[in-house]
């Protein structure tokens, strides 16, 4: 009898403890990110598809069309072309096509780039119903994008 | 039968008053059944630190209306092998106790549809229709899950009706009346006069309330006692075959029954419309107490996981019934001595 009543009392106290915990949660700030209205900032090391790094002064690409990335790419998804313009010391890029359907985001291109002209984008909305969306022209993308 | 509770609308002619109170009770039950769903979803979200419904209207306030429109646009399909009459009757019946019982609940000294001398008895008489309706709905739909659920509902409610009524008998011995209006009037003048704190009549009065509240949760099939709708084992229990608004009515009836249960608890234990400080009594106090109790019901649901069925029955037969019998005996002794 005494044991049963003791169990009953301790059980009841444990129920109250549970209720106290949930009530405390009730008054805390909610942790949800209301996704379409707001989104979390992607972490620094997130790997989206590669994009050009913009030169801080000229606003142009740093790429010298050395084709190191083209050679380094294990999936052969990069095609680079460039010309030497009058009065410039380095070659500059004219074509940089990335076939993202084959890219495995290994990062060899970013690593190998001698002038650090490539970086990973933070773009994660990459689903599409059309395949040609994944043929990304990095030169055009940079020209169209915000200055 | 007296018309004491009618005096707010005393200058109005009788049929008109009746109609107004009928409309009032139906509106109150309907609005509560719809908006307690919203409160429940918001409450659940807060307990889990989510925002809950936010998109439909400000703070998701139009969500119940959107849900109702969605449910009403669905076909109310009656399974071909079911008992057609009972299948359609069950959702109608399940809503009736909420509407019937609130007719006797005194919201304040002057607001209340009917002041019956047998108010308390009436609430329990009609309250059990809820269980019968769910049972009939489950049985009529001719579905294995629904029938298992119906069987559970019956055994659960047989088990929990007993301690609940024993508690009510205890209350009757102290109050000496089944008139809910009189019961509230007896608790006038400060919170120490409320029945839950009448420890000179029965030192175990708070325990009596806990038994009443636990039984109320079990009778309304609320978590952690929602064995009838145990979706992880019985799909949706007795409501499995119901589609569209048929299901919606069962869903709303759950909240209507919580409303009745919490109103009754307010009247029996928390002094109804009486103010806790003894002055400024009124309908506001009734609503504050009512919604605090409803909040507790939601709070309990989002705190405890569902029990197992045998534990549910053990709790009633091995703990609640002996204790409620004990409090009954104790009240007898206390009343005889003092």
Tab-separated table of C-alpha atoms in Angstrom:
chain	number	residue	atom	x	y	z
A	1	UNK	CA	0.000	0.000	0.000
A	2	UNK	CA	2.736	2.406	1.032
A	3	UNK	CA	4.846	1.397	-1.978
A	4	UNK	CA	1.917	1.791	-4.354
A	5	UNK	CA	1.120	5.261	-3.037
A	6	UNK	CA	4.795	6.219	-3.257
A	7	UNK	CA	4.917	5.083	-6.882
A	8	UNK	CA	1.764	6.996	-7.626
A	9	UNK	CA	3.166	10.156	-6.098
A	10	UNK	CA	6.547	9.895	-7.832
A	11	UNK	CA	4.788	9.141	-11.120
A	12	UNK	CA	2.635	12.225	-10.720
A	13	UNK	CA	5.662	14.360	-9.926
A	14	UNK	CA	7.385	13.080	-13.067
A	15	UNK	CA	4.317	14.071	-15.102
A	16	UNK	CA	4.517	17.573	-13.638
A	17	UNK	CA	8.225	17.718	-14.478
A	18	UNK	CA	7.411	16.860	-18.091
A	19	UNK	CA	4.762	19.530	-18.211
A	20	UNK	CA	7.138	22.102	-16.743
A	21	UNK	CA	9.679	21.333	-19.478
A	22	UNK	CA	7.166	21.716	-22.301
A	23	UNK	CA	5.810	24.933	-20.790
A	24	UNK	CA	9.289	26.381	-20.742
A	25	UNK	CA	9.622	25.530	-24.428
A	26	UNK	CA	6.286	27.232	-25.036
A	27	UNK	CA	7.647	30.625	-24.071
A	28	UNK	CA	10.918	30.313	-25.959
A	29	UNK	CA	11.509	31.838	-29.358
A	30	UNK	CA	10.649	29.539	-32.242
A	31	UNK	CA	13.478	28.135	-34.287
A	32	UNK	CA	11.769	27.800	-37.668
A	33	UNK	CA	13.174	29.599	-40.702
A	34	UNK	CA	10.096	30.525	-42.786
A	35	UNK	CA	11.755	29.225	-45.902
A	36	UNK	CA	10.233	30.889	-48.933
A	37	UNK	CA	10.126	34.212	-47.053
A	38	UNK	CA	13.542	33.899	-45.489
A	39	UNK	CA	16.428	31.523	-46.003
A	40	UNK	CA	19.489	30.531	-44.059
A	41	UNK	CA	22.832	31.889	-45.302
A	42	UNK	CA	24.745	29.031	-46.860
A	43	UNK	CA	27.859	28.036	-44.946
A	44	UNK	CA	31.249	29.248	-46.192
A	45	UNK	CA	32.303	25.853	-47.440
A	46	UNK	CA	29.090	25.080	-49.314
A	47	UNK	CA	29.736	23.899	-52.875
A	48	UNK	CA	27.338	25.051	-55.548
A	49	UNK	CA	28.438	25.065	-59.189
A	50	UNK	CA	31.585	27.116	-59.895
A	51	UNK	CA	31.433	30.796	-60.805
A	52	UNK	CA	34.019	33.439	-61.728
A	53	UNK	CA	35.592	35.630	-59.116
A	54	UNK	CA	35.140	39.253	-60.133
A	55	UNK	CA	38.124	41.569	-60.156
A	56	UNK	CA	37.465	44.198	-57.535
A	57	UNK	CA	38.687	47.119	-59.727
A	58	UNK	CA	37.713	46.312	-63.312
A	59	UNK	CA	34.694	44.131	-62.519
A	60	UNK	CA	35.948	41.612	-65.040
A	61	UNK	CA	36.966	37.999	-64.594
A	62	UNK	CA	40.397	37.168	-63.287
A	63	UNK	CA	40.584	34.173	-65.609
A	64	UNK	CA	43.595	34.024	-67.921
A	65	UNK	CA	42.244	31.135	-69.992
A	66	UNK	CA	45.198	28.916	-69.068
A	67	UNK	CA	42.991	25.839	-69.320
A	68	UNK	CA	44.400	24.307	-66.123
A	69	UNK	CA	40.912	23.684	-64.903
A	70	UNK	CA	39.928	22.050	-68.155
A	71	UNK	CA	42.811	19.647	-67.740
A	72	UNK	CA	42.238	19.117	-64.023
A	73	UNK	CA	38.539	18.303	-64.384
A	74	UNK	CA	38.087	14.533	-63.926
A	75	UNK	CA	34.689	14.564	-65.638
A	76	UNK	CA	35.664	16.724	-68.607
A	77	UNK	CA	32.867	19.154	-67.988
A	78	UNK	CA	34.785	22.409	-68.484
A	79	UNK	CA	35.577	23.974	-71.869
A	80	UNK	CA	37.620	27.201	-71.772
A	81	UNK	CA	38.680	29.516	-74.582
A	82	UNK	CA	40.428	32.893	-74.513
A	83	UNK	CA	42.218	35.519	-76.619
A	84	UNK	CA	45.083	37.923	-76.097
A	85	UNK	CA	43.716	41.435	-76.397
A	86	UNK	CA	45.762	44.467	-77.566
A	87	UNK	CA	47.642	46.236	-74.778
A	88	UNK	CA	46.953	43.586	-72.143
A	89	UNK	CA	49.645	41.513	-70.570
A	90	UNK	CA	47.540	38.415	-70.018
A	91	UNK	CA	45.091	36.424	-72.040
A	92	UNK	CA	41.457	36.997	-71.154
A	93	UNK	CA	38.631	34.522	-71.223
A	94	UNK	CA	35.982	34.515	-73.958
A	95	UNK	CA	34.279	31.188	-73.332
A	96	UNK	CA	33.871	29.200	-70.178
A	97	UNK	CA	31.283	26.452	-70.451
A	98	UNK	CA	30.458	24.220	-67.539
A	99	UNK	CA	28.428	21.052	-68.141
A	100	UNK	CA	26.885	20.793	-64.679
A	101	UNK	CA	25.130	17.486	-65.460
A	102	UNK	CA	28.530	15.822	-65.220
A	103	UNK	CA	30.142	17.924	-62.513
A	104	UNK	CA	30.716	16.101	-59.241
A	105	UNK	CA	31.704	19.256	-57.331
A	106	UNK	CA	35.135	17.787	-56.593
A	107	UNK	CA	36.702	21.242	-56.572
A	108	UNK	CA	39.834	20.329	-58.591
A	109	UNK	CA	39.247	23.328	-60.881
A	110	UNK	CA	39.067	25.747	-57.966
A	111	UNK	CA	42.147	24.220	-56.401
A	112	UNK	CA	44.242	24.212	-59.533
A	113	UNK	CA	43.451	27.740	-60.749
A	114	UNK	CA	46.729	29.750	-60.660
A	115	UNK	CA	44.984	33.140	-60.353
A	116	UNK	CA	42.132	32.084	-58.032
A	117	UNK	CA	39.556	33.051	-60.644
A	118	UNK	CA	37.049	30.362	-59.663
A	119	UNK	CA	34.925	29.883	-56.560
A	120	UNK	CA	31.934	27.845	-55.556
A	121	UNK	CA	28.603	29.631	-55.776
A	122	UNK	CA	26.128	29.489	-52.904
A	123	UNK	CA	23.272	28.653	-55.240
A	124	UNK	CA	21.371	25.570	-54.084
A	125	UNK	CA	18.147	25.939	-56.071
A	126	UNK	CA	19.436	23.778	-58.869
A	127	UNK	CA	16.447	21.593	-59.708
A	128	UNK	CA	15.054	21.909	-63.199
A	129	UNK	CA	12.927	20.068	-65.715
A	130	UNK	CA	15.174	21.014	-68.644
A	131	UNK	CA	18.635	19.638	-69.267
A	132	UNK	CA	20.019	22.701	-71.094
A	133	UNK	CA	19.735	24.746	-67.897
A	134	UNK	CA	22.794	22.867	-66.678
A	135	UNK	CA	24.985	24.023	-69.583
A	136	UNK	CA	26.269	27.033	-67.677
A	137	UNK	CA	28.118	29.782	-69.515
A	138	UNK	CA	30.185	31.407	-66.778
A	139	UNK	CA	31.239	34.424	-68.911
A	140	UNK	CA	27.670	35.257	-69.845
A	141	UNK	CA	26.551	34.621	-66.285
A	142	UNK	CA	29.050	37.135	-64.983
A	143	UNK	CA	28.115	39.756	-67.581
A	144	UNK	CA	24.412	39.338	-66.869
A	145	UNK	CA	24.865	39.193	-63.127
A	146	UNK	CA	25.048	42.172	-60.732
A	147	UNK	CA	28.118	44.384	-61.153
B	1	UNK	CA	-37.424	23.898	-14.249
B	2	UNK	CA	-36.845	27.533	-13.619
B	3	UNK	CA	-36.031	30.407	-15.909
B	4	UNK	CA	-33.719	32.091	-13.466
B	5	UNK	CA	-30.829	32.179	-15.874
B	6	UNK	CA	-32.872	34.008	-18.425
B	7	UNK	CA	-33.014	37.343	-16.684
B	8	UNK	CA	-30.432	39.054	-18.897
B	9	UNK	CA	-33.015	39.005	-21.665
B	10	UNK	CA	-35.970	39.295	-19.286
B	11	UNK	CA	-37.802	42.069	-21.164
B	12	UNK	CA	-37.838	39.997	-24.367
B	13	UNK	CA	-40.680	37.621	-25.208
B	14	UNK	CA	-40.081	33.975	-24.396
B	15	UNK	CA	-39.906	32.376	-27.906
B	16	UNK	CA	-37.519	35.070	-29.015
B	17	UNK	CA	-35.257	34.488	-26.005
B	18	UNK	CA	-35.282	30.751	-26.646
B	19	UNK	CA	-34.280	31.319	-30.236
B	20	UNK	CA	-31.525	33.733	-29.231
B	21	UNK	CA	-30.055	31.309	-26.722
B	22	UNK	CA	-30.284	28.449	-29.199
B	23	UNK	CA	-28.455	30.495	-31.810
B	24	UNK	CA	-26.003	31.714	-29.173
B	25	UNK	CA	-25.099	28.235	-27.942
B	26	UNK	CA	-24.773	26.899	-31.480
B	27	UNK	CA	-22.584	29.831	-32.484
B	28	UNK	CA	-20.438	29.458	-29.369
B	29	UNK	CA	-19.927	25.724	-29.946
B	30	UNK	CA	-19.314	26.178	-33.665
B	31	UNK	CA	-16.860	29.027	-33.256
B	32	UNK	CA	-15.019	27.190	-30.509
B	33	UNK	CA	-14.910	23.890	-32.384
B	34	UNK	CA	-13.463	25.652	-35.423
B	35	UNK	CA	-11.076	27.950	-33.628
B	36	UNK	CA	-9.866	25.483	-31.019
B	37	UNK	CA	-8.403	23.581	-33.974
B	38	UNK	CA	-6.427	26.726	-34.738
B	39	UNK	CA	-5.516	27.152	-31.058
B	40	UNK	CA	-4.428	23.536	-30.900
B	41	UNK	CA	-2.245	23.864	-33.982
B	42	UNK	CA	-0.724	27.124	-32.770
B	43	UNK	CA	-0.273	25.672	-29.277
B	44	UNK	CA	1.328	22.503	-30.590
B	45	UNK	CA	3.616	24.644	-32.690
B	46	UNK	CA	4.628	26.783	-29.698
B	47	UNK	CA	5.371	23.688	-27.595
B	48	UNK	CA	7.595	22.436	-30.393
B	49	UNK	CA	8.992	25.914	-31.082
B	50	UNK	CA	7.486	26.197	-34.550
B	51	UNK	CA	5.323	29.079	-35.858
B	52	UNK	CA	2.276	26.924	-36.728
B	53	UNK	CA	-0.173	28.074	-39.393
B	54	UNK	CA	0.905	31.479	-40.725
B	55	UNK	CA	-0.047	31.688	-44.380
B	56	UNK	CA	-3.857	31.860	-44.485
B	57	UNK	CA	-4.865	35.222	-43.062
B	58	UNK	CA	-3.020	37.113	-40.309
B	59	UNK	CA	-1.311	34.581	-38.010
B	60	UNK	CA	-3.119	31.826	-39.900
B	61	UNK	CA	-6.467	32.916	-38.470
B	62	UNK	CA	-8.395	31.942	-41.596
B	63	UNK	CA	-6.929	28.435	-41.547
B	64	UNK	CA	-10.037	26.755	-40.031
B	65	UNK	CA	-12.181	28.314	-42.762
B	66	UNK	CA	-9.789	27.161	-45.464
B	67	UNK	CA	-9.798	23.672	-43.922
B	68	UNK	CA	-13.591	23.618	-43.789
B	69	UNK	CA	-13.893	24.658	-47.441
B	70	UNK	CA	-11.413	21.990	-48.424
B	71	UNK	CA	-13.235	19.309	-46.419
B	72	UNK	CA	-16.633	20.349	-47.759
B	73	UNK	CA	-15.426	20.132	-51.336
B	74	UNK	CA	-14.660	16.438	-50.823
B	75	UNK	CA	-17.103	13.688	-51.635
B	76	UNK	CA	-18.765	12.179	-48.570
B	77	UNK	CA	-18.273	8.601	-49.604
B	78	UNK	CA	-20.328	5.904	-47.899
B	79	UNK	CA	-18.661	2.494	-48.105
B	80	UNK	CA	-20.933	0.076	-50.024
B	81	UNK	CA	-21.002	-2.616	-47.311
B	82	UNK	CA	-21.606	-0.228	-44.446
B	83	UNK	CA	-24.781	0.383	-42.493
B	84	UNK	CA	-25.820	3.450	-44.447
B	85	UNK	CA	-28.192	5.006	-41.922
B	86	UNK	CA	-25.932	4.634	-38.901
B	87	UNK	CA	-22.924	5.700	-40.925
B	88	UNK	CA	-24.580	8.990	-41.782
B	89	UNK	CA	-26.198	9.381	-38.372
B	90	UNK	CA	-22.982	9.051	-36.354
B	91	UNK	CA	-21.446	12.439	-37.312
B	92	UNK	CA	-24.740	14.154	-36.501
B	93	UNK	CA	-24.973	12.424	-33.136
B	94	UNK	CA	-21.380	13.094	-32.194
B	95	UNK	CA	-21.939	16.841	-32.348
B	96	UNK	CA	-25.145	16.791	-30.305
B	97	UNK	CA	-23.740	16.406	-26.752
B	98	UNK	CA	-21.661	19.537	-27.212
B	99	UNK	CA	-24.746	21.510	-28.194
B	100	UNK	CA	-27.077	19.899	-25.644
B	101	UNK	CA	-24.843	20.084	-22.592
B	102	UNK	CA	-23.891	23.718	-23.054
B	103	UNK	CA	-27.562	24.609	-22.725
B	104	UNK	CA	-27.329	24.007	-18.979
B	105	UNK	CA	-23.903	25.571	-18.381
B	106	UNK	CA	-24.267	28.938	-16.626
B	107	UNK	CA	-21.801	31.301	-18.274
B	108	UNK	CA	-22.546	33.983	-15.738
B	109	UNK	CA	-25.232	34.862	-13.222
B	110	UNK	CA	-27.392	36.156	-16.066
B	111	UNK	CA	-26.162	34.274	-19.132
B	112	UNK	CA	-27.225	30.680	-19.605
B	113	UNK	CA	-29.673	29.001	-21.925
B	114	UNK	CA	-31.605	26.876	-19.420
B	115	UNK	CA	-31.274	26.610	-15.680
B	116	UNK	CA	-32.256	23.004	-15.049
B	117	UNK	CA	-32.480	21.628	-11.530
B	118	UNK	CA	-31.018	18.397	-12.871
B	119	UNK	CA	-28.361	20.186	-14.924
B	120	UNK	CA	-25.455	18.045	-13.784
B	121	UNK	CA	-27.337	14.815	-14.466
B	122	UNK	CA	-28.337	16.103	-17.879
B	123	UNK	CA	-24.749	16.884	-18.830
B	124	UNK	CA	-23.705	13.328	-18.032
B	125	UNK	CA	-26.778	11.812	-19.687
B	126	UNK	CA	-26.133	13.590	-22.969
B	127	UNK	CA	-22.360	13.494	-22.626
B	128	UNK	CA	-22.315	9.748	-23.173
B	129	UNK	CA	-23.964	10.155	-26.587
B	130	UNK	CA	-20.557	11.225	-27.822
B	131	UNK	CA	-19.101	7.800	-27.052
B	132	UNK	CA	-22.096	6.020	-28.519
B	133	UNK	CA	-21.846	8.047	-31.722
B	134	UNK	CA	-18.166	7.273	-32.209
B	135	UNK	CA	-18.873	3.614	-31.467
B	136	UNK	CA	-21.754	3.509	-33.960
B	137	UNK	CA	-19.698	5.310	-36.584
B	138	UNK	CA	-16.907	2.793	-36.203
B	139	UNK	CA	-19.249	-0.164	-36.222
B	140	UNK	CA	-21.323	1.058	-39.158
B	141	UNK	CA	-18.333	1.653	-41.404
B	142	UNK	CA	-17.544	-2.091	-41.464
B	143	UNK	CA	-13.841	-1.703	-41.269
B	144	UNK	CA	-11.578	-3.807	-39.085
B	145	UNK	CA	-9.642	-0.875	-37.711
B	146	UNK	CA	-12.851	0.984	-36.991
B	147	UNK	CA	-14.342	-1.983	-35.130
B	148	UNK	CA	-11.234	-2.491	-32.991
B	149	UNK	CA	-11.356	1.217	-32.249
B	150	UNK	CA	-15.049	1.028	-31.326
B	151	UNK	CA	-14.378	-1.830	-28.935
B	152	UNK	CA	-11.608	0.194	-27.341
B	153	UNK	CA	-13.821	3.241	-26.989
B	154	UNK	CA	-16.496	1.262	-25.194
B	155	UNK	CA	-14.149	-0.420	-22.732
B	156	UNK	CA	-12.276	2.829	-22.162
B	157	UNK	CA	-15.440	4.745	-21.470
B	158	UNK	CA	-16.949	2.095	-19.221
B	159	UNK	CA	-13.720	2.235	-17.254
B	160	UNK	CA	-13.565	6.019	-16.998
B	161	UNK	CA	-17.241	6.772	-16.493
B	162	UNK	CA	-17.081	5.092	-13.060
B	163	UNK	CA	-14.404	7.231	-11.364
B	164	UNK	CA	-15.868	10.321	-13.018
B	165	UNK	CA	-19.312	9.664	-11.623
B	166	UNK	CA	-17.877	8.742	-8.214
B	167	UNK	CA	-16.180	12.137	-8.202
B	168	UNK	CA	-19.426	13.788	-9.199
B	169	UNK	CA	-21.229	12.002	-6.358
B	170	UNK	CA	-18.593	13.387	-4.013
B	171	UNK	CA	-19.323	16.827	-5.385
B	172	UNK	CA	-23.061	16.307	-4.998
B	173	UNK	CA	-22.635	15.368	-1.352
B	174	UNK	CA	-20.788	18.595	-0.717
B	175	UNK	CA	-22.999	20.897	-2.786
B	176	UNK	CA	-26.296	19.131	-2.110
B	177	UNK	CA	-27.728	20.106	-5.489
B	178	UNK	CA	-27.473	19.166	-9.158
B	179	UNK	CA	-28.393	22.674	-10.272
B	180	UNK	CA	-25.241	24.067	-11.869
B	181	UNK	CA	-26.315	27.655	-11.239
B	182	UNK	CA	-26.704	26.990	-7.524
B	183	UNK	CA	-23.396	25.114	-7.414
B	184	UNK	CA	-21.621	28.201	-8.736
B	185	UNK	CA	-23.531	30.517	-6.387
B	186	UNK	CA	-22.330	28.432	-3.417
B	187	UNK	CA	-18.729	29.143	-4.419
B	188	UNK	CA	-19.068	32.929	-4.225
B	189	UNK	CA	-16.531	35.139	-2.450
B	190	UNK	CA	-12.893	34.484	-3.252
B	191	UNK	CA	-10.942	31.531	-4.551
B	192	UNK	CA	-10.802	29.854	-1.112
B	193	UNK	CA	-14.522	29.217	-1.475
B	194	UNK	CA	-14.088	27.293	-4.718
B	195	UNK	CA	-14.873	23.607	-4.538
B	196	UNK	CA	-11.342	22.586	-5.464
B	197	UNK	CA	-10.088	24.220	-2.244
B	198	UNK	CA	-12.936	23.098	0.047
B	199	UNK	CA	-10.532	21.042	2.089
B	200	UNK	CA	-12.685	21.247	5.197
B	201	UNK	CA	-15.346	19.228	3.376
B	202	UNK	CA	-12.803	16.810	1.979
B	203	UNK	CA	-9.038	17.201	2.434
B	204	UNK	CA	-8.502	15.385	-0.864
B	205	UNK	CA	-10.462	17.893	-2.951
B	206	UNK	CA	-7.577	18.777	-5.327
B	207	UNK	CA	-7.070	15.041	-5.903
B	208	UNK	CA	-10.755	14.776	-6.740
B	209	UNK	CA	-10.281	17.442	-9.371
B	210	UNK	CA	-7.294	15.593	-10.832
B	211	UNK	CA	-9.387	12.444	-11.123
B	212	UNK	CA	-12.169	14.406	-12.781
B	213	UNK	CA	-9.738	16.012	-15.203
B	214	UNK	CA	-8.036	12.712	-16.082
B	215	UNK	CA	-11.406	11.076	-16.698
B	216	UNK	CA	-12.478	14.040	-18.779
B	217	UNK	CA	-9.409	13.588	-20.987
B	218	UNK	CA	-10.182	9.885	-21.347
B	219	UNK	CA	-13.877	10.459	-22.047
B	220	UNK	CA	-13.144	12.972	-24.784
B	221	UNK	CA	-10.527	10.638	-26.297
B	222	UNK	CA	-7.778	13.165	-25.893
B	223	UNK	CA	-4.091	12.367	-25.844
B	224	UNK	CA	-2.538	10.652	-23.939
B	225	UNK	CA	-5.702	8.538	-23.880
B	226	UNK	CA	-6.604	8.742	-27.576
B	227	UNK	CA	-6.635	4.988	-28.014
B	228	UNK	CA	-9.679	5.297	-30.267
B	229	UNK	CA	-7.756	7.252	-32.835
B	230	UNK	CA	-4.351	5.657	-32.331
B	231	UNK	CA	-3.196	6.460	-35.856
B	232	UNK	CA	0.041	4.506	-35.578
B	233	UNK	CA	-1.864	1.262	-35.038
B	234	UNK	CA	-5.452	1.855	-36.195
B	235	UNK	CA	-5.113	4.287	-39.147
B	236	UNK	CA	-7.736	6.758	-37.898
B	237	UNK	CA	-9.685	4.355	-35.690
B	238	UNK	CA	-13.420	4.785	-35.850
B	239	UNK	CA	-13.098	7.591	-38.414
B	240	UNK	CA	-11.123	5.553	-40.958
B	241	UNK	CA	-13.943	5.326	-43.516
B	242	UNK	CA	-15.139	8.895	-43.119
B	243	UNK	CA	-14.217	11.377	-45.813
B	244	UNK	CA	-14.654	15.105	-46.176
B	245	UNK	CA	-16.883	16.878	-43.725
B	246	UNK	CA	-17.988	13.557	-42.150
B	247	UNK	CA	-14.493	13.340	-40.752
B	248	UNK	CA	-14.460	17.079	-40.142
B	249	UNK	CA	-17.491	16.850	-37.867
B	250	UNK	CA	-15.847	14.151	-35.739
B	251	UNK	CA	-12.793	16.358	-35.542
B	252	UNK	CA	-14.835	19.369	-34.470
B	253	UNK	CA	-16.874	17.289	-32.032
B	254	UNK	CA	-13.679	16.431	-30.168
B	255	UNK	CA	-13.227	20.123	-29.468
B	256	UNK	CA	-16.904	20.656	-28.668
B	257	UNK	CA	-16.625	17.887	-26.076
B	258	UNK	CA	-13.476	19.376	-24.604
B	259	UNK	CA	-15.396	22.630	-24.348
B	260	UNK	CA	-18.206	20.923	-22.437
B	261	UNK	CA	-15.793	19.005	-20.210
B	262	UNK	CA	-13.780	22.106	-19.349
B	263	UNK	CA	-16.945	24.182	-18.786
B	264	UNK	CA	-18.164	21.545	-16.375
B	265	UNK	CA	-14.831	21.468	-14.578
B	266	UNK	CA	-14.958	25.256	-14.305
B	267	UNK	CA	-18.455	25.171	-12.859
B	268	UNK	CA	-17.866	22.253	-10.490
B	269	UNK	CA	-14.384	23.033	-9.206
B	270	UNK	CA	-13.364	26.580	-10.100
B	271	UNK	CA	-16.421	28.565	-9.132
B	272	UNK	CA	-17.762	29.270	-12.622
B	273	UNK	CA	-18.174	33.002	-13.117
B	274	UNK	CA	-17.046	33.855	-9.550
B	275	UNK	CA	-14.027	36.094	-9.379
B	276	UNK	CA	-11.004	34.760	-7.448
B	277	UNK	CA	-10.829	37.935	-5.338
B	278	UNK	CA	-14.500	38.042	-4.471
B	279	UNK	CA	-15.447	41.159	-6.434
B	280	UNK	CA	-16.150	41.881	-10.112
B	281	UNK	CA	-17.649	38.474	-10.840
B	282	UNK	CA	-18.838	37.938	-14.367
B	283	UNK	CA	-18.692	36.048	-17.601
B	284	UNK	CA	-15.062	37.107	-18.170
B	285	UNK	CA	-13.914	34.967	-15.243
B	286	UNK	CA	-15.804	31.978	-16.579
B	287	UNK	CA	-14.130	32.341	-19.978
B	288	UNK	CA	-10.674	32.885	-18.464
B	289	UNK	CA	-10.972	29.714	-16.381
B	290	UNK	CA	-12.488	27.783	-19.271
B	291	UNK	CA	-9.711	28.662	-21.695
B	292	UNK	CA	-6.992	28.078	-19.116
B	293	UNK	CA	-8.349	24.566	-18.654
B	294	UNK	CA	-8.545	24.058	-22.421
B	295	UNK	CA	-4.962	25.279	-22.675
B	296	UNK	CA	-4.006	22.670	-20.072
B	297	UNK	CA	-5.703	19.990	-22.167
B	298	UNK	CA	-3.653	21.043	-25.199
B	299	UNK	CA	-0.533	21.319	-23.060
B	300	UNK	CA	-1.026	17.751	-21.806
B	301	UNK	CA	-1.541	16.475	-25.336
B	302	UNK	CA	1.754	17.908	-26.556
B	303	UNK	CA	3.676	16.758	-23.498
B	304	UNK	CA	2.849	13.098	-23.036
B	305	UNK	CA	3.037	10.243	-25.515
B	306	UNK	CA	0.049	7.949	-26.002
B	307	UNK	CA	-0.323	5.242	-23.356
B	308	UNK	CA	-0.830	1.576	-24.065
B	309	UNK	CA	-4.338	0.246	-23.877
B	310	UNK	CA	-3.881	-2.097	-20.916
B	311	UNK	CA	-2.140	0.673	-18.985
B	312	UNK	CA	-5.072	2.918	-19.690
B	313	UNK	CA	-7.457	0.374	-18.197
B	314	UNK	CA	-5.096	-0.343	-15.303
B	315	UNK	CA	-4.968	3.350	-14.470
B	316	UNK	CA	-8.719	3.474	-14.203
B	317	UNK	CA	-9.483	0.189	-12.446
B	318	UNK	CA	-6.450	-0.013	-10.181
B	319	UNK	CA	-5.814	3.643	-9.339
B	320	UNK	CA	-8.605	6.060	-10.181
B	321	UNK	CA	-11.553	3.960	-8.993
B	322	UNK	CA	-10.019	3.016	-5.603
B	323	UNK	CA	-8.931	6.600	-4.990
B	324	UNK	CA	-12.285	8.068	-5.995
B	325	UNK	CA	-14.038	5.549	-3.757
B	326	UNK	CA	-11.659	6.597	-1.013
B	327	UNK	CA	-12.462	10.289	-1.448
B	328	UNK	CA	-16.156	9.427	-1.487
B	329	UNK	CA	-15.841	7.599	1.837
B	330	UNK	CA	-13.740	10.393	3.271
B	331	UNK	CA	-16.352	12.951	2.279
B	332	UNK	CA	-19.066	10.851	3.945
B	333	UNK	CA	-17.050	10.731	7.156
B	334	UNK	CA	-16.187	14.430	7.060
B	335	UNK	CA	-19.788	15.431	6.416
B	336	UNK	CA	-21.012	13.221	9.266
B	337	UNK	CA	-18.446	14.508	11.747
B	338	UNK	CA	-18.441	18.242	10.945
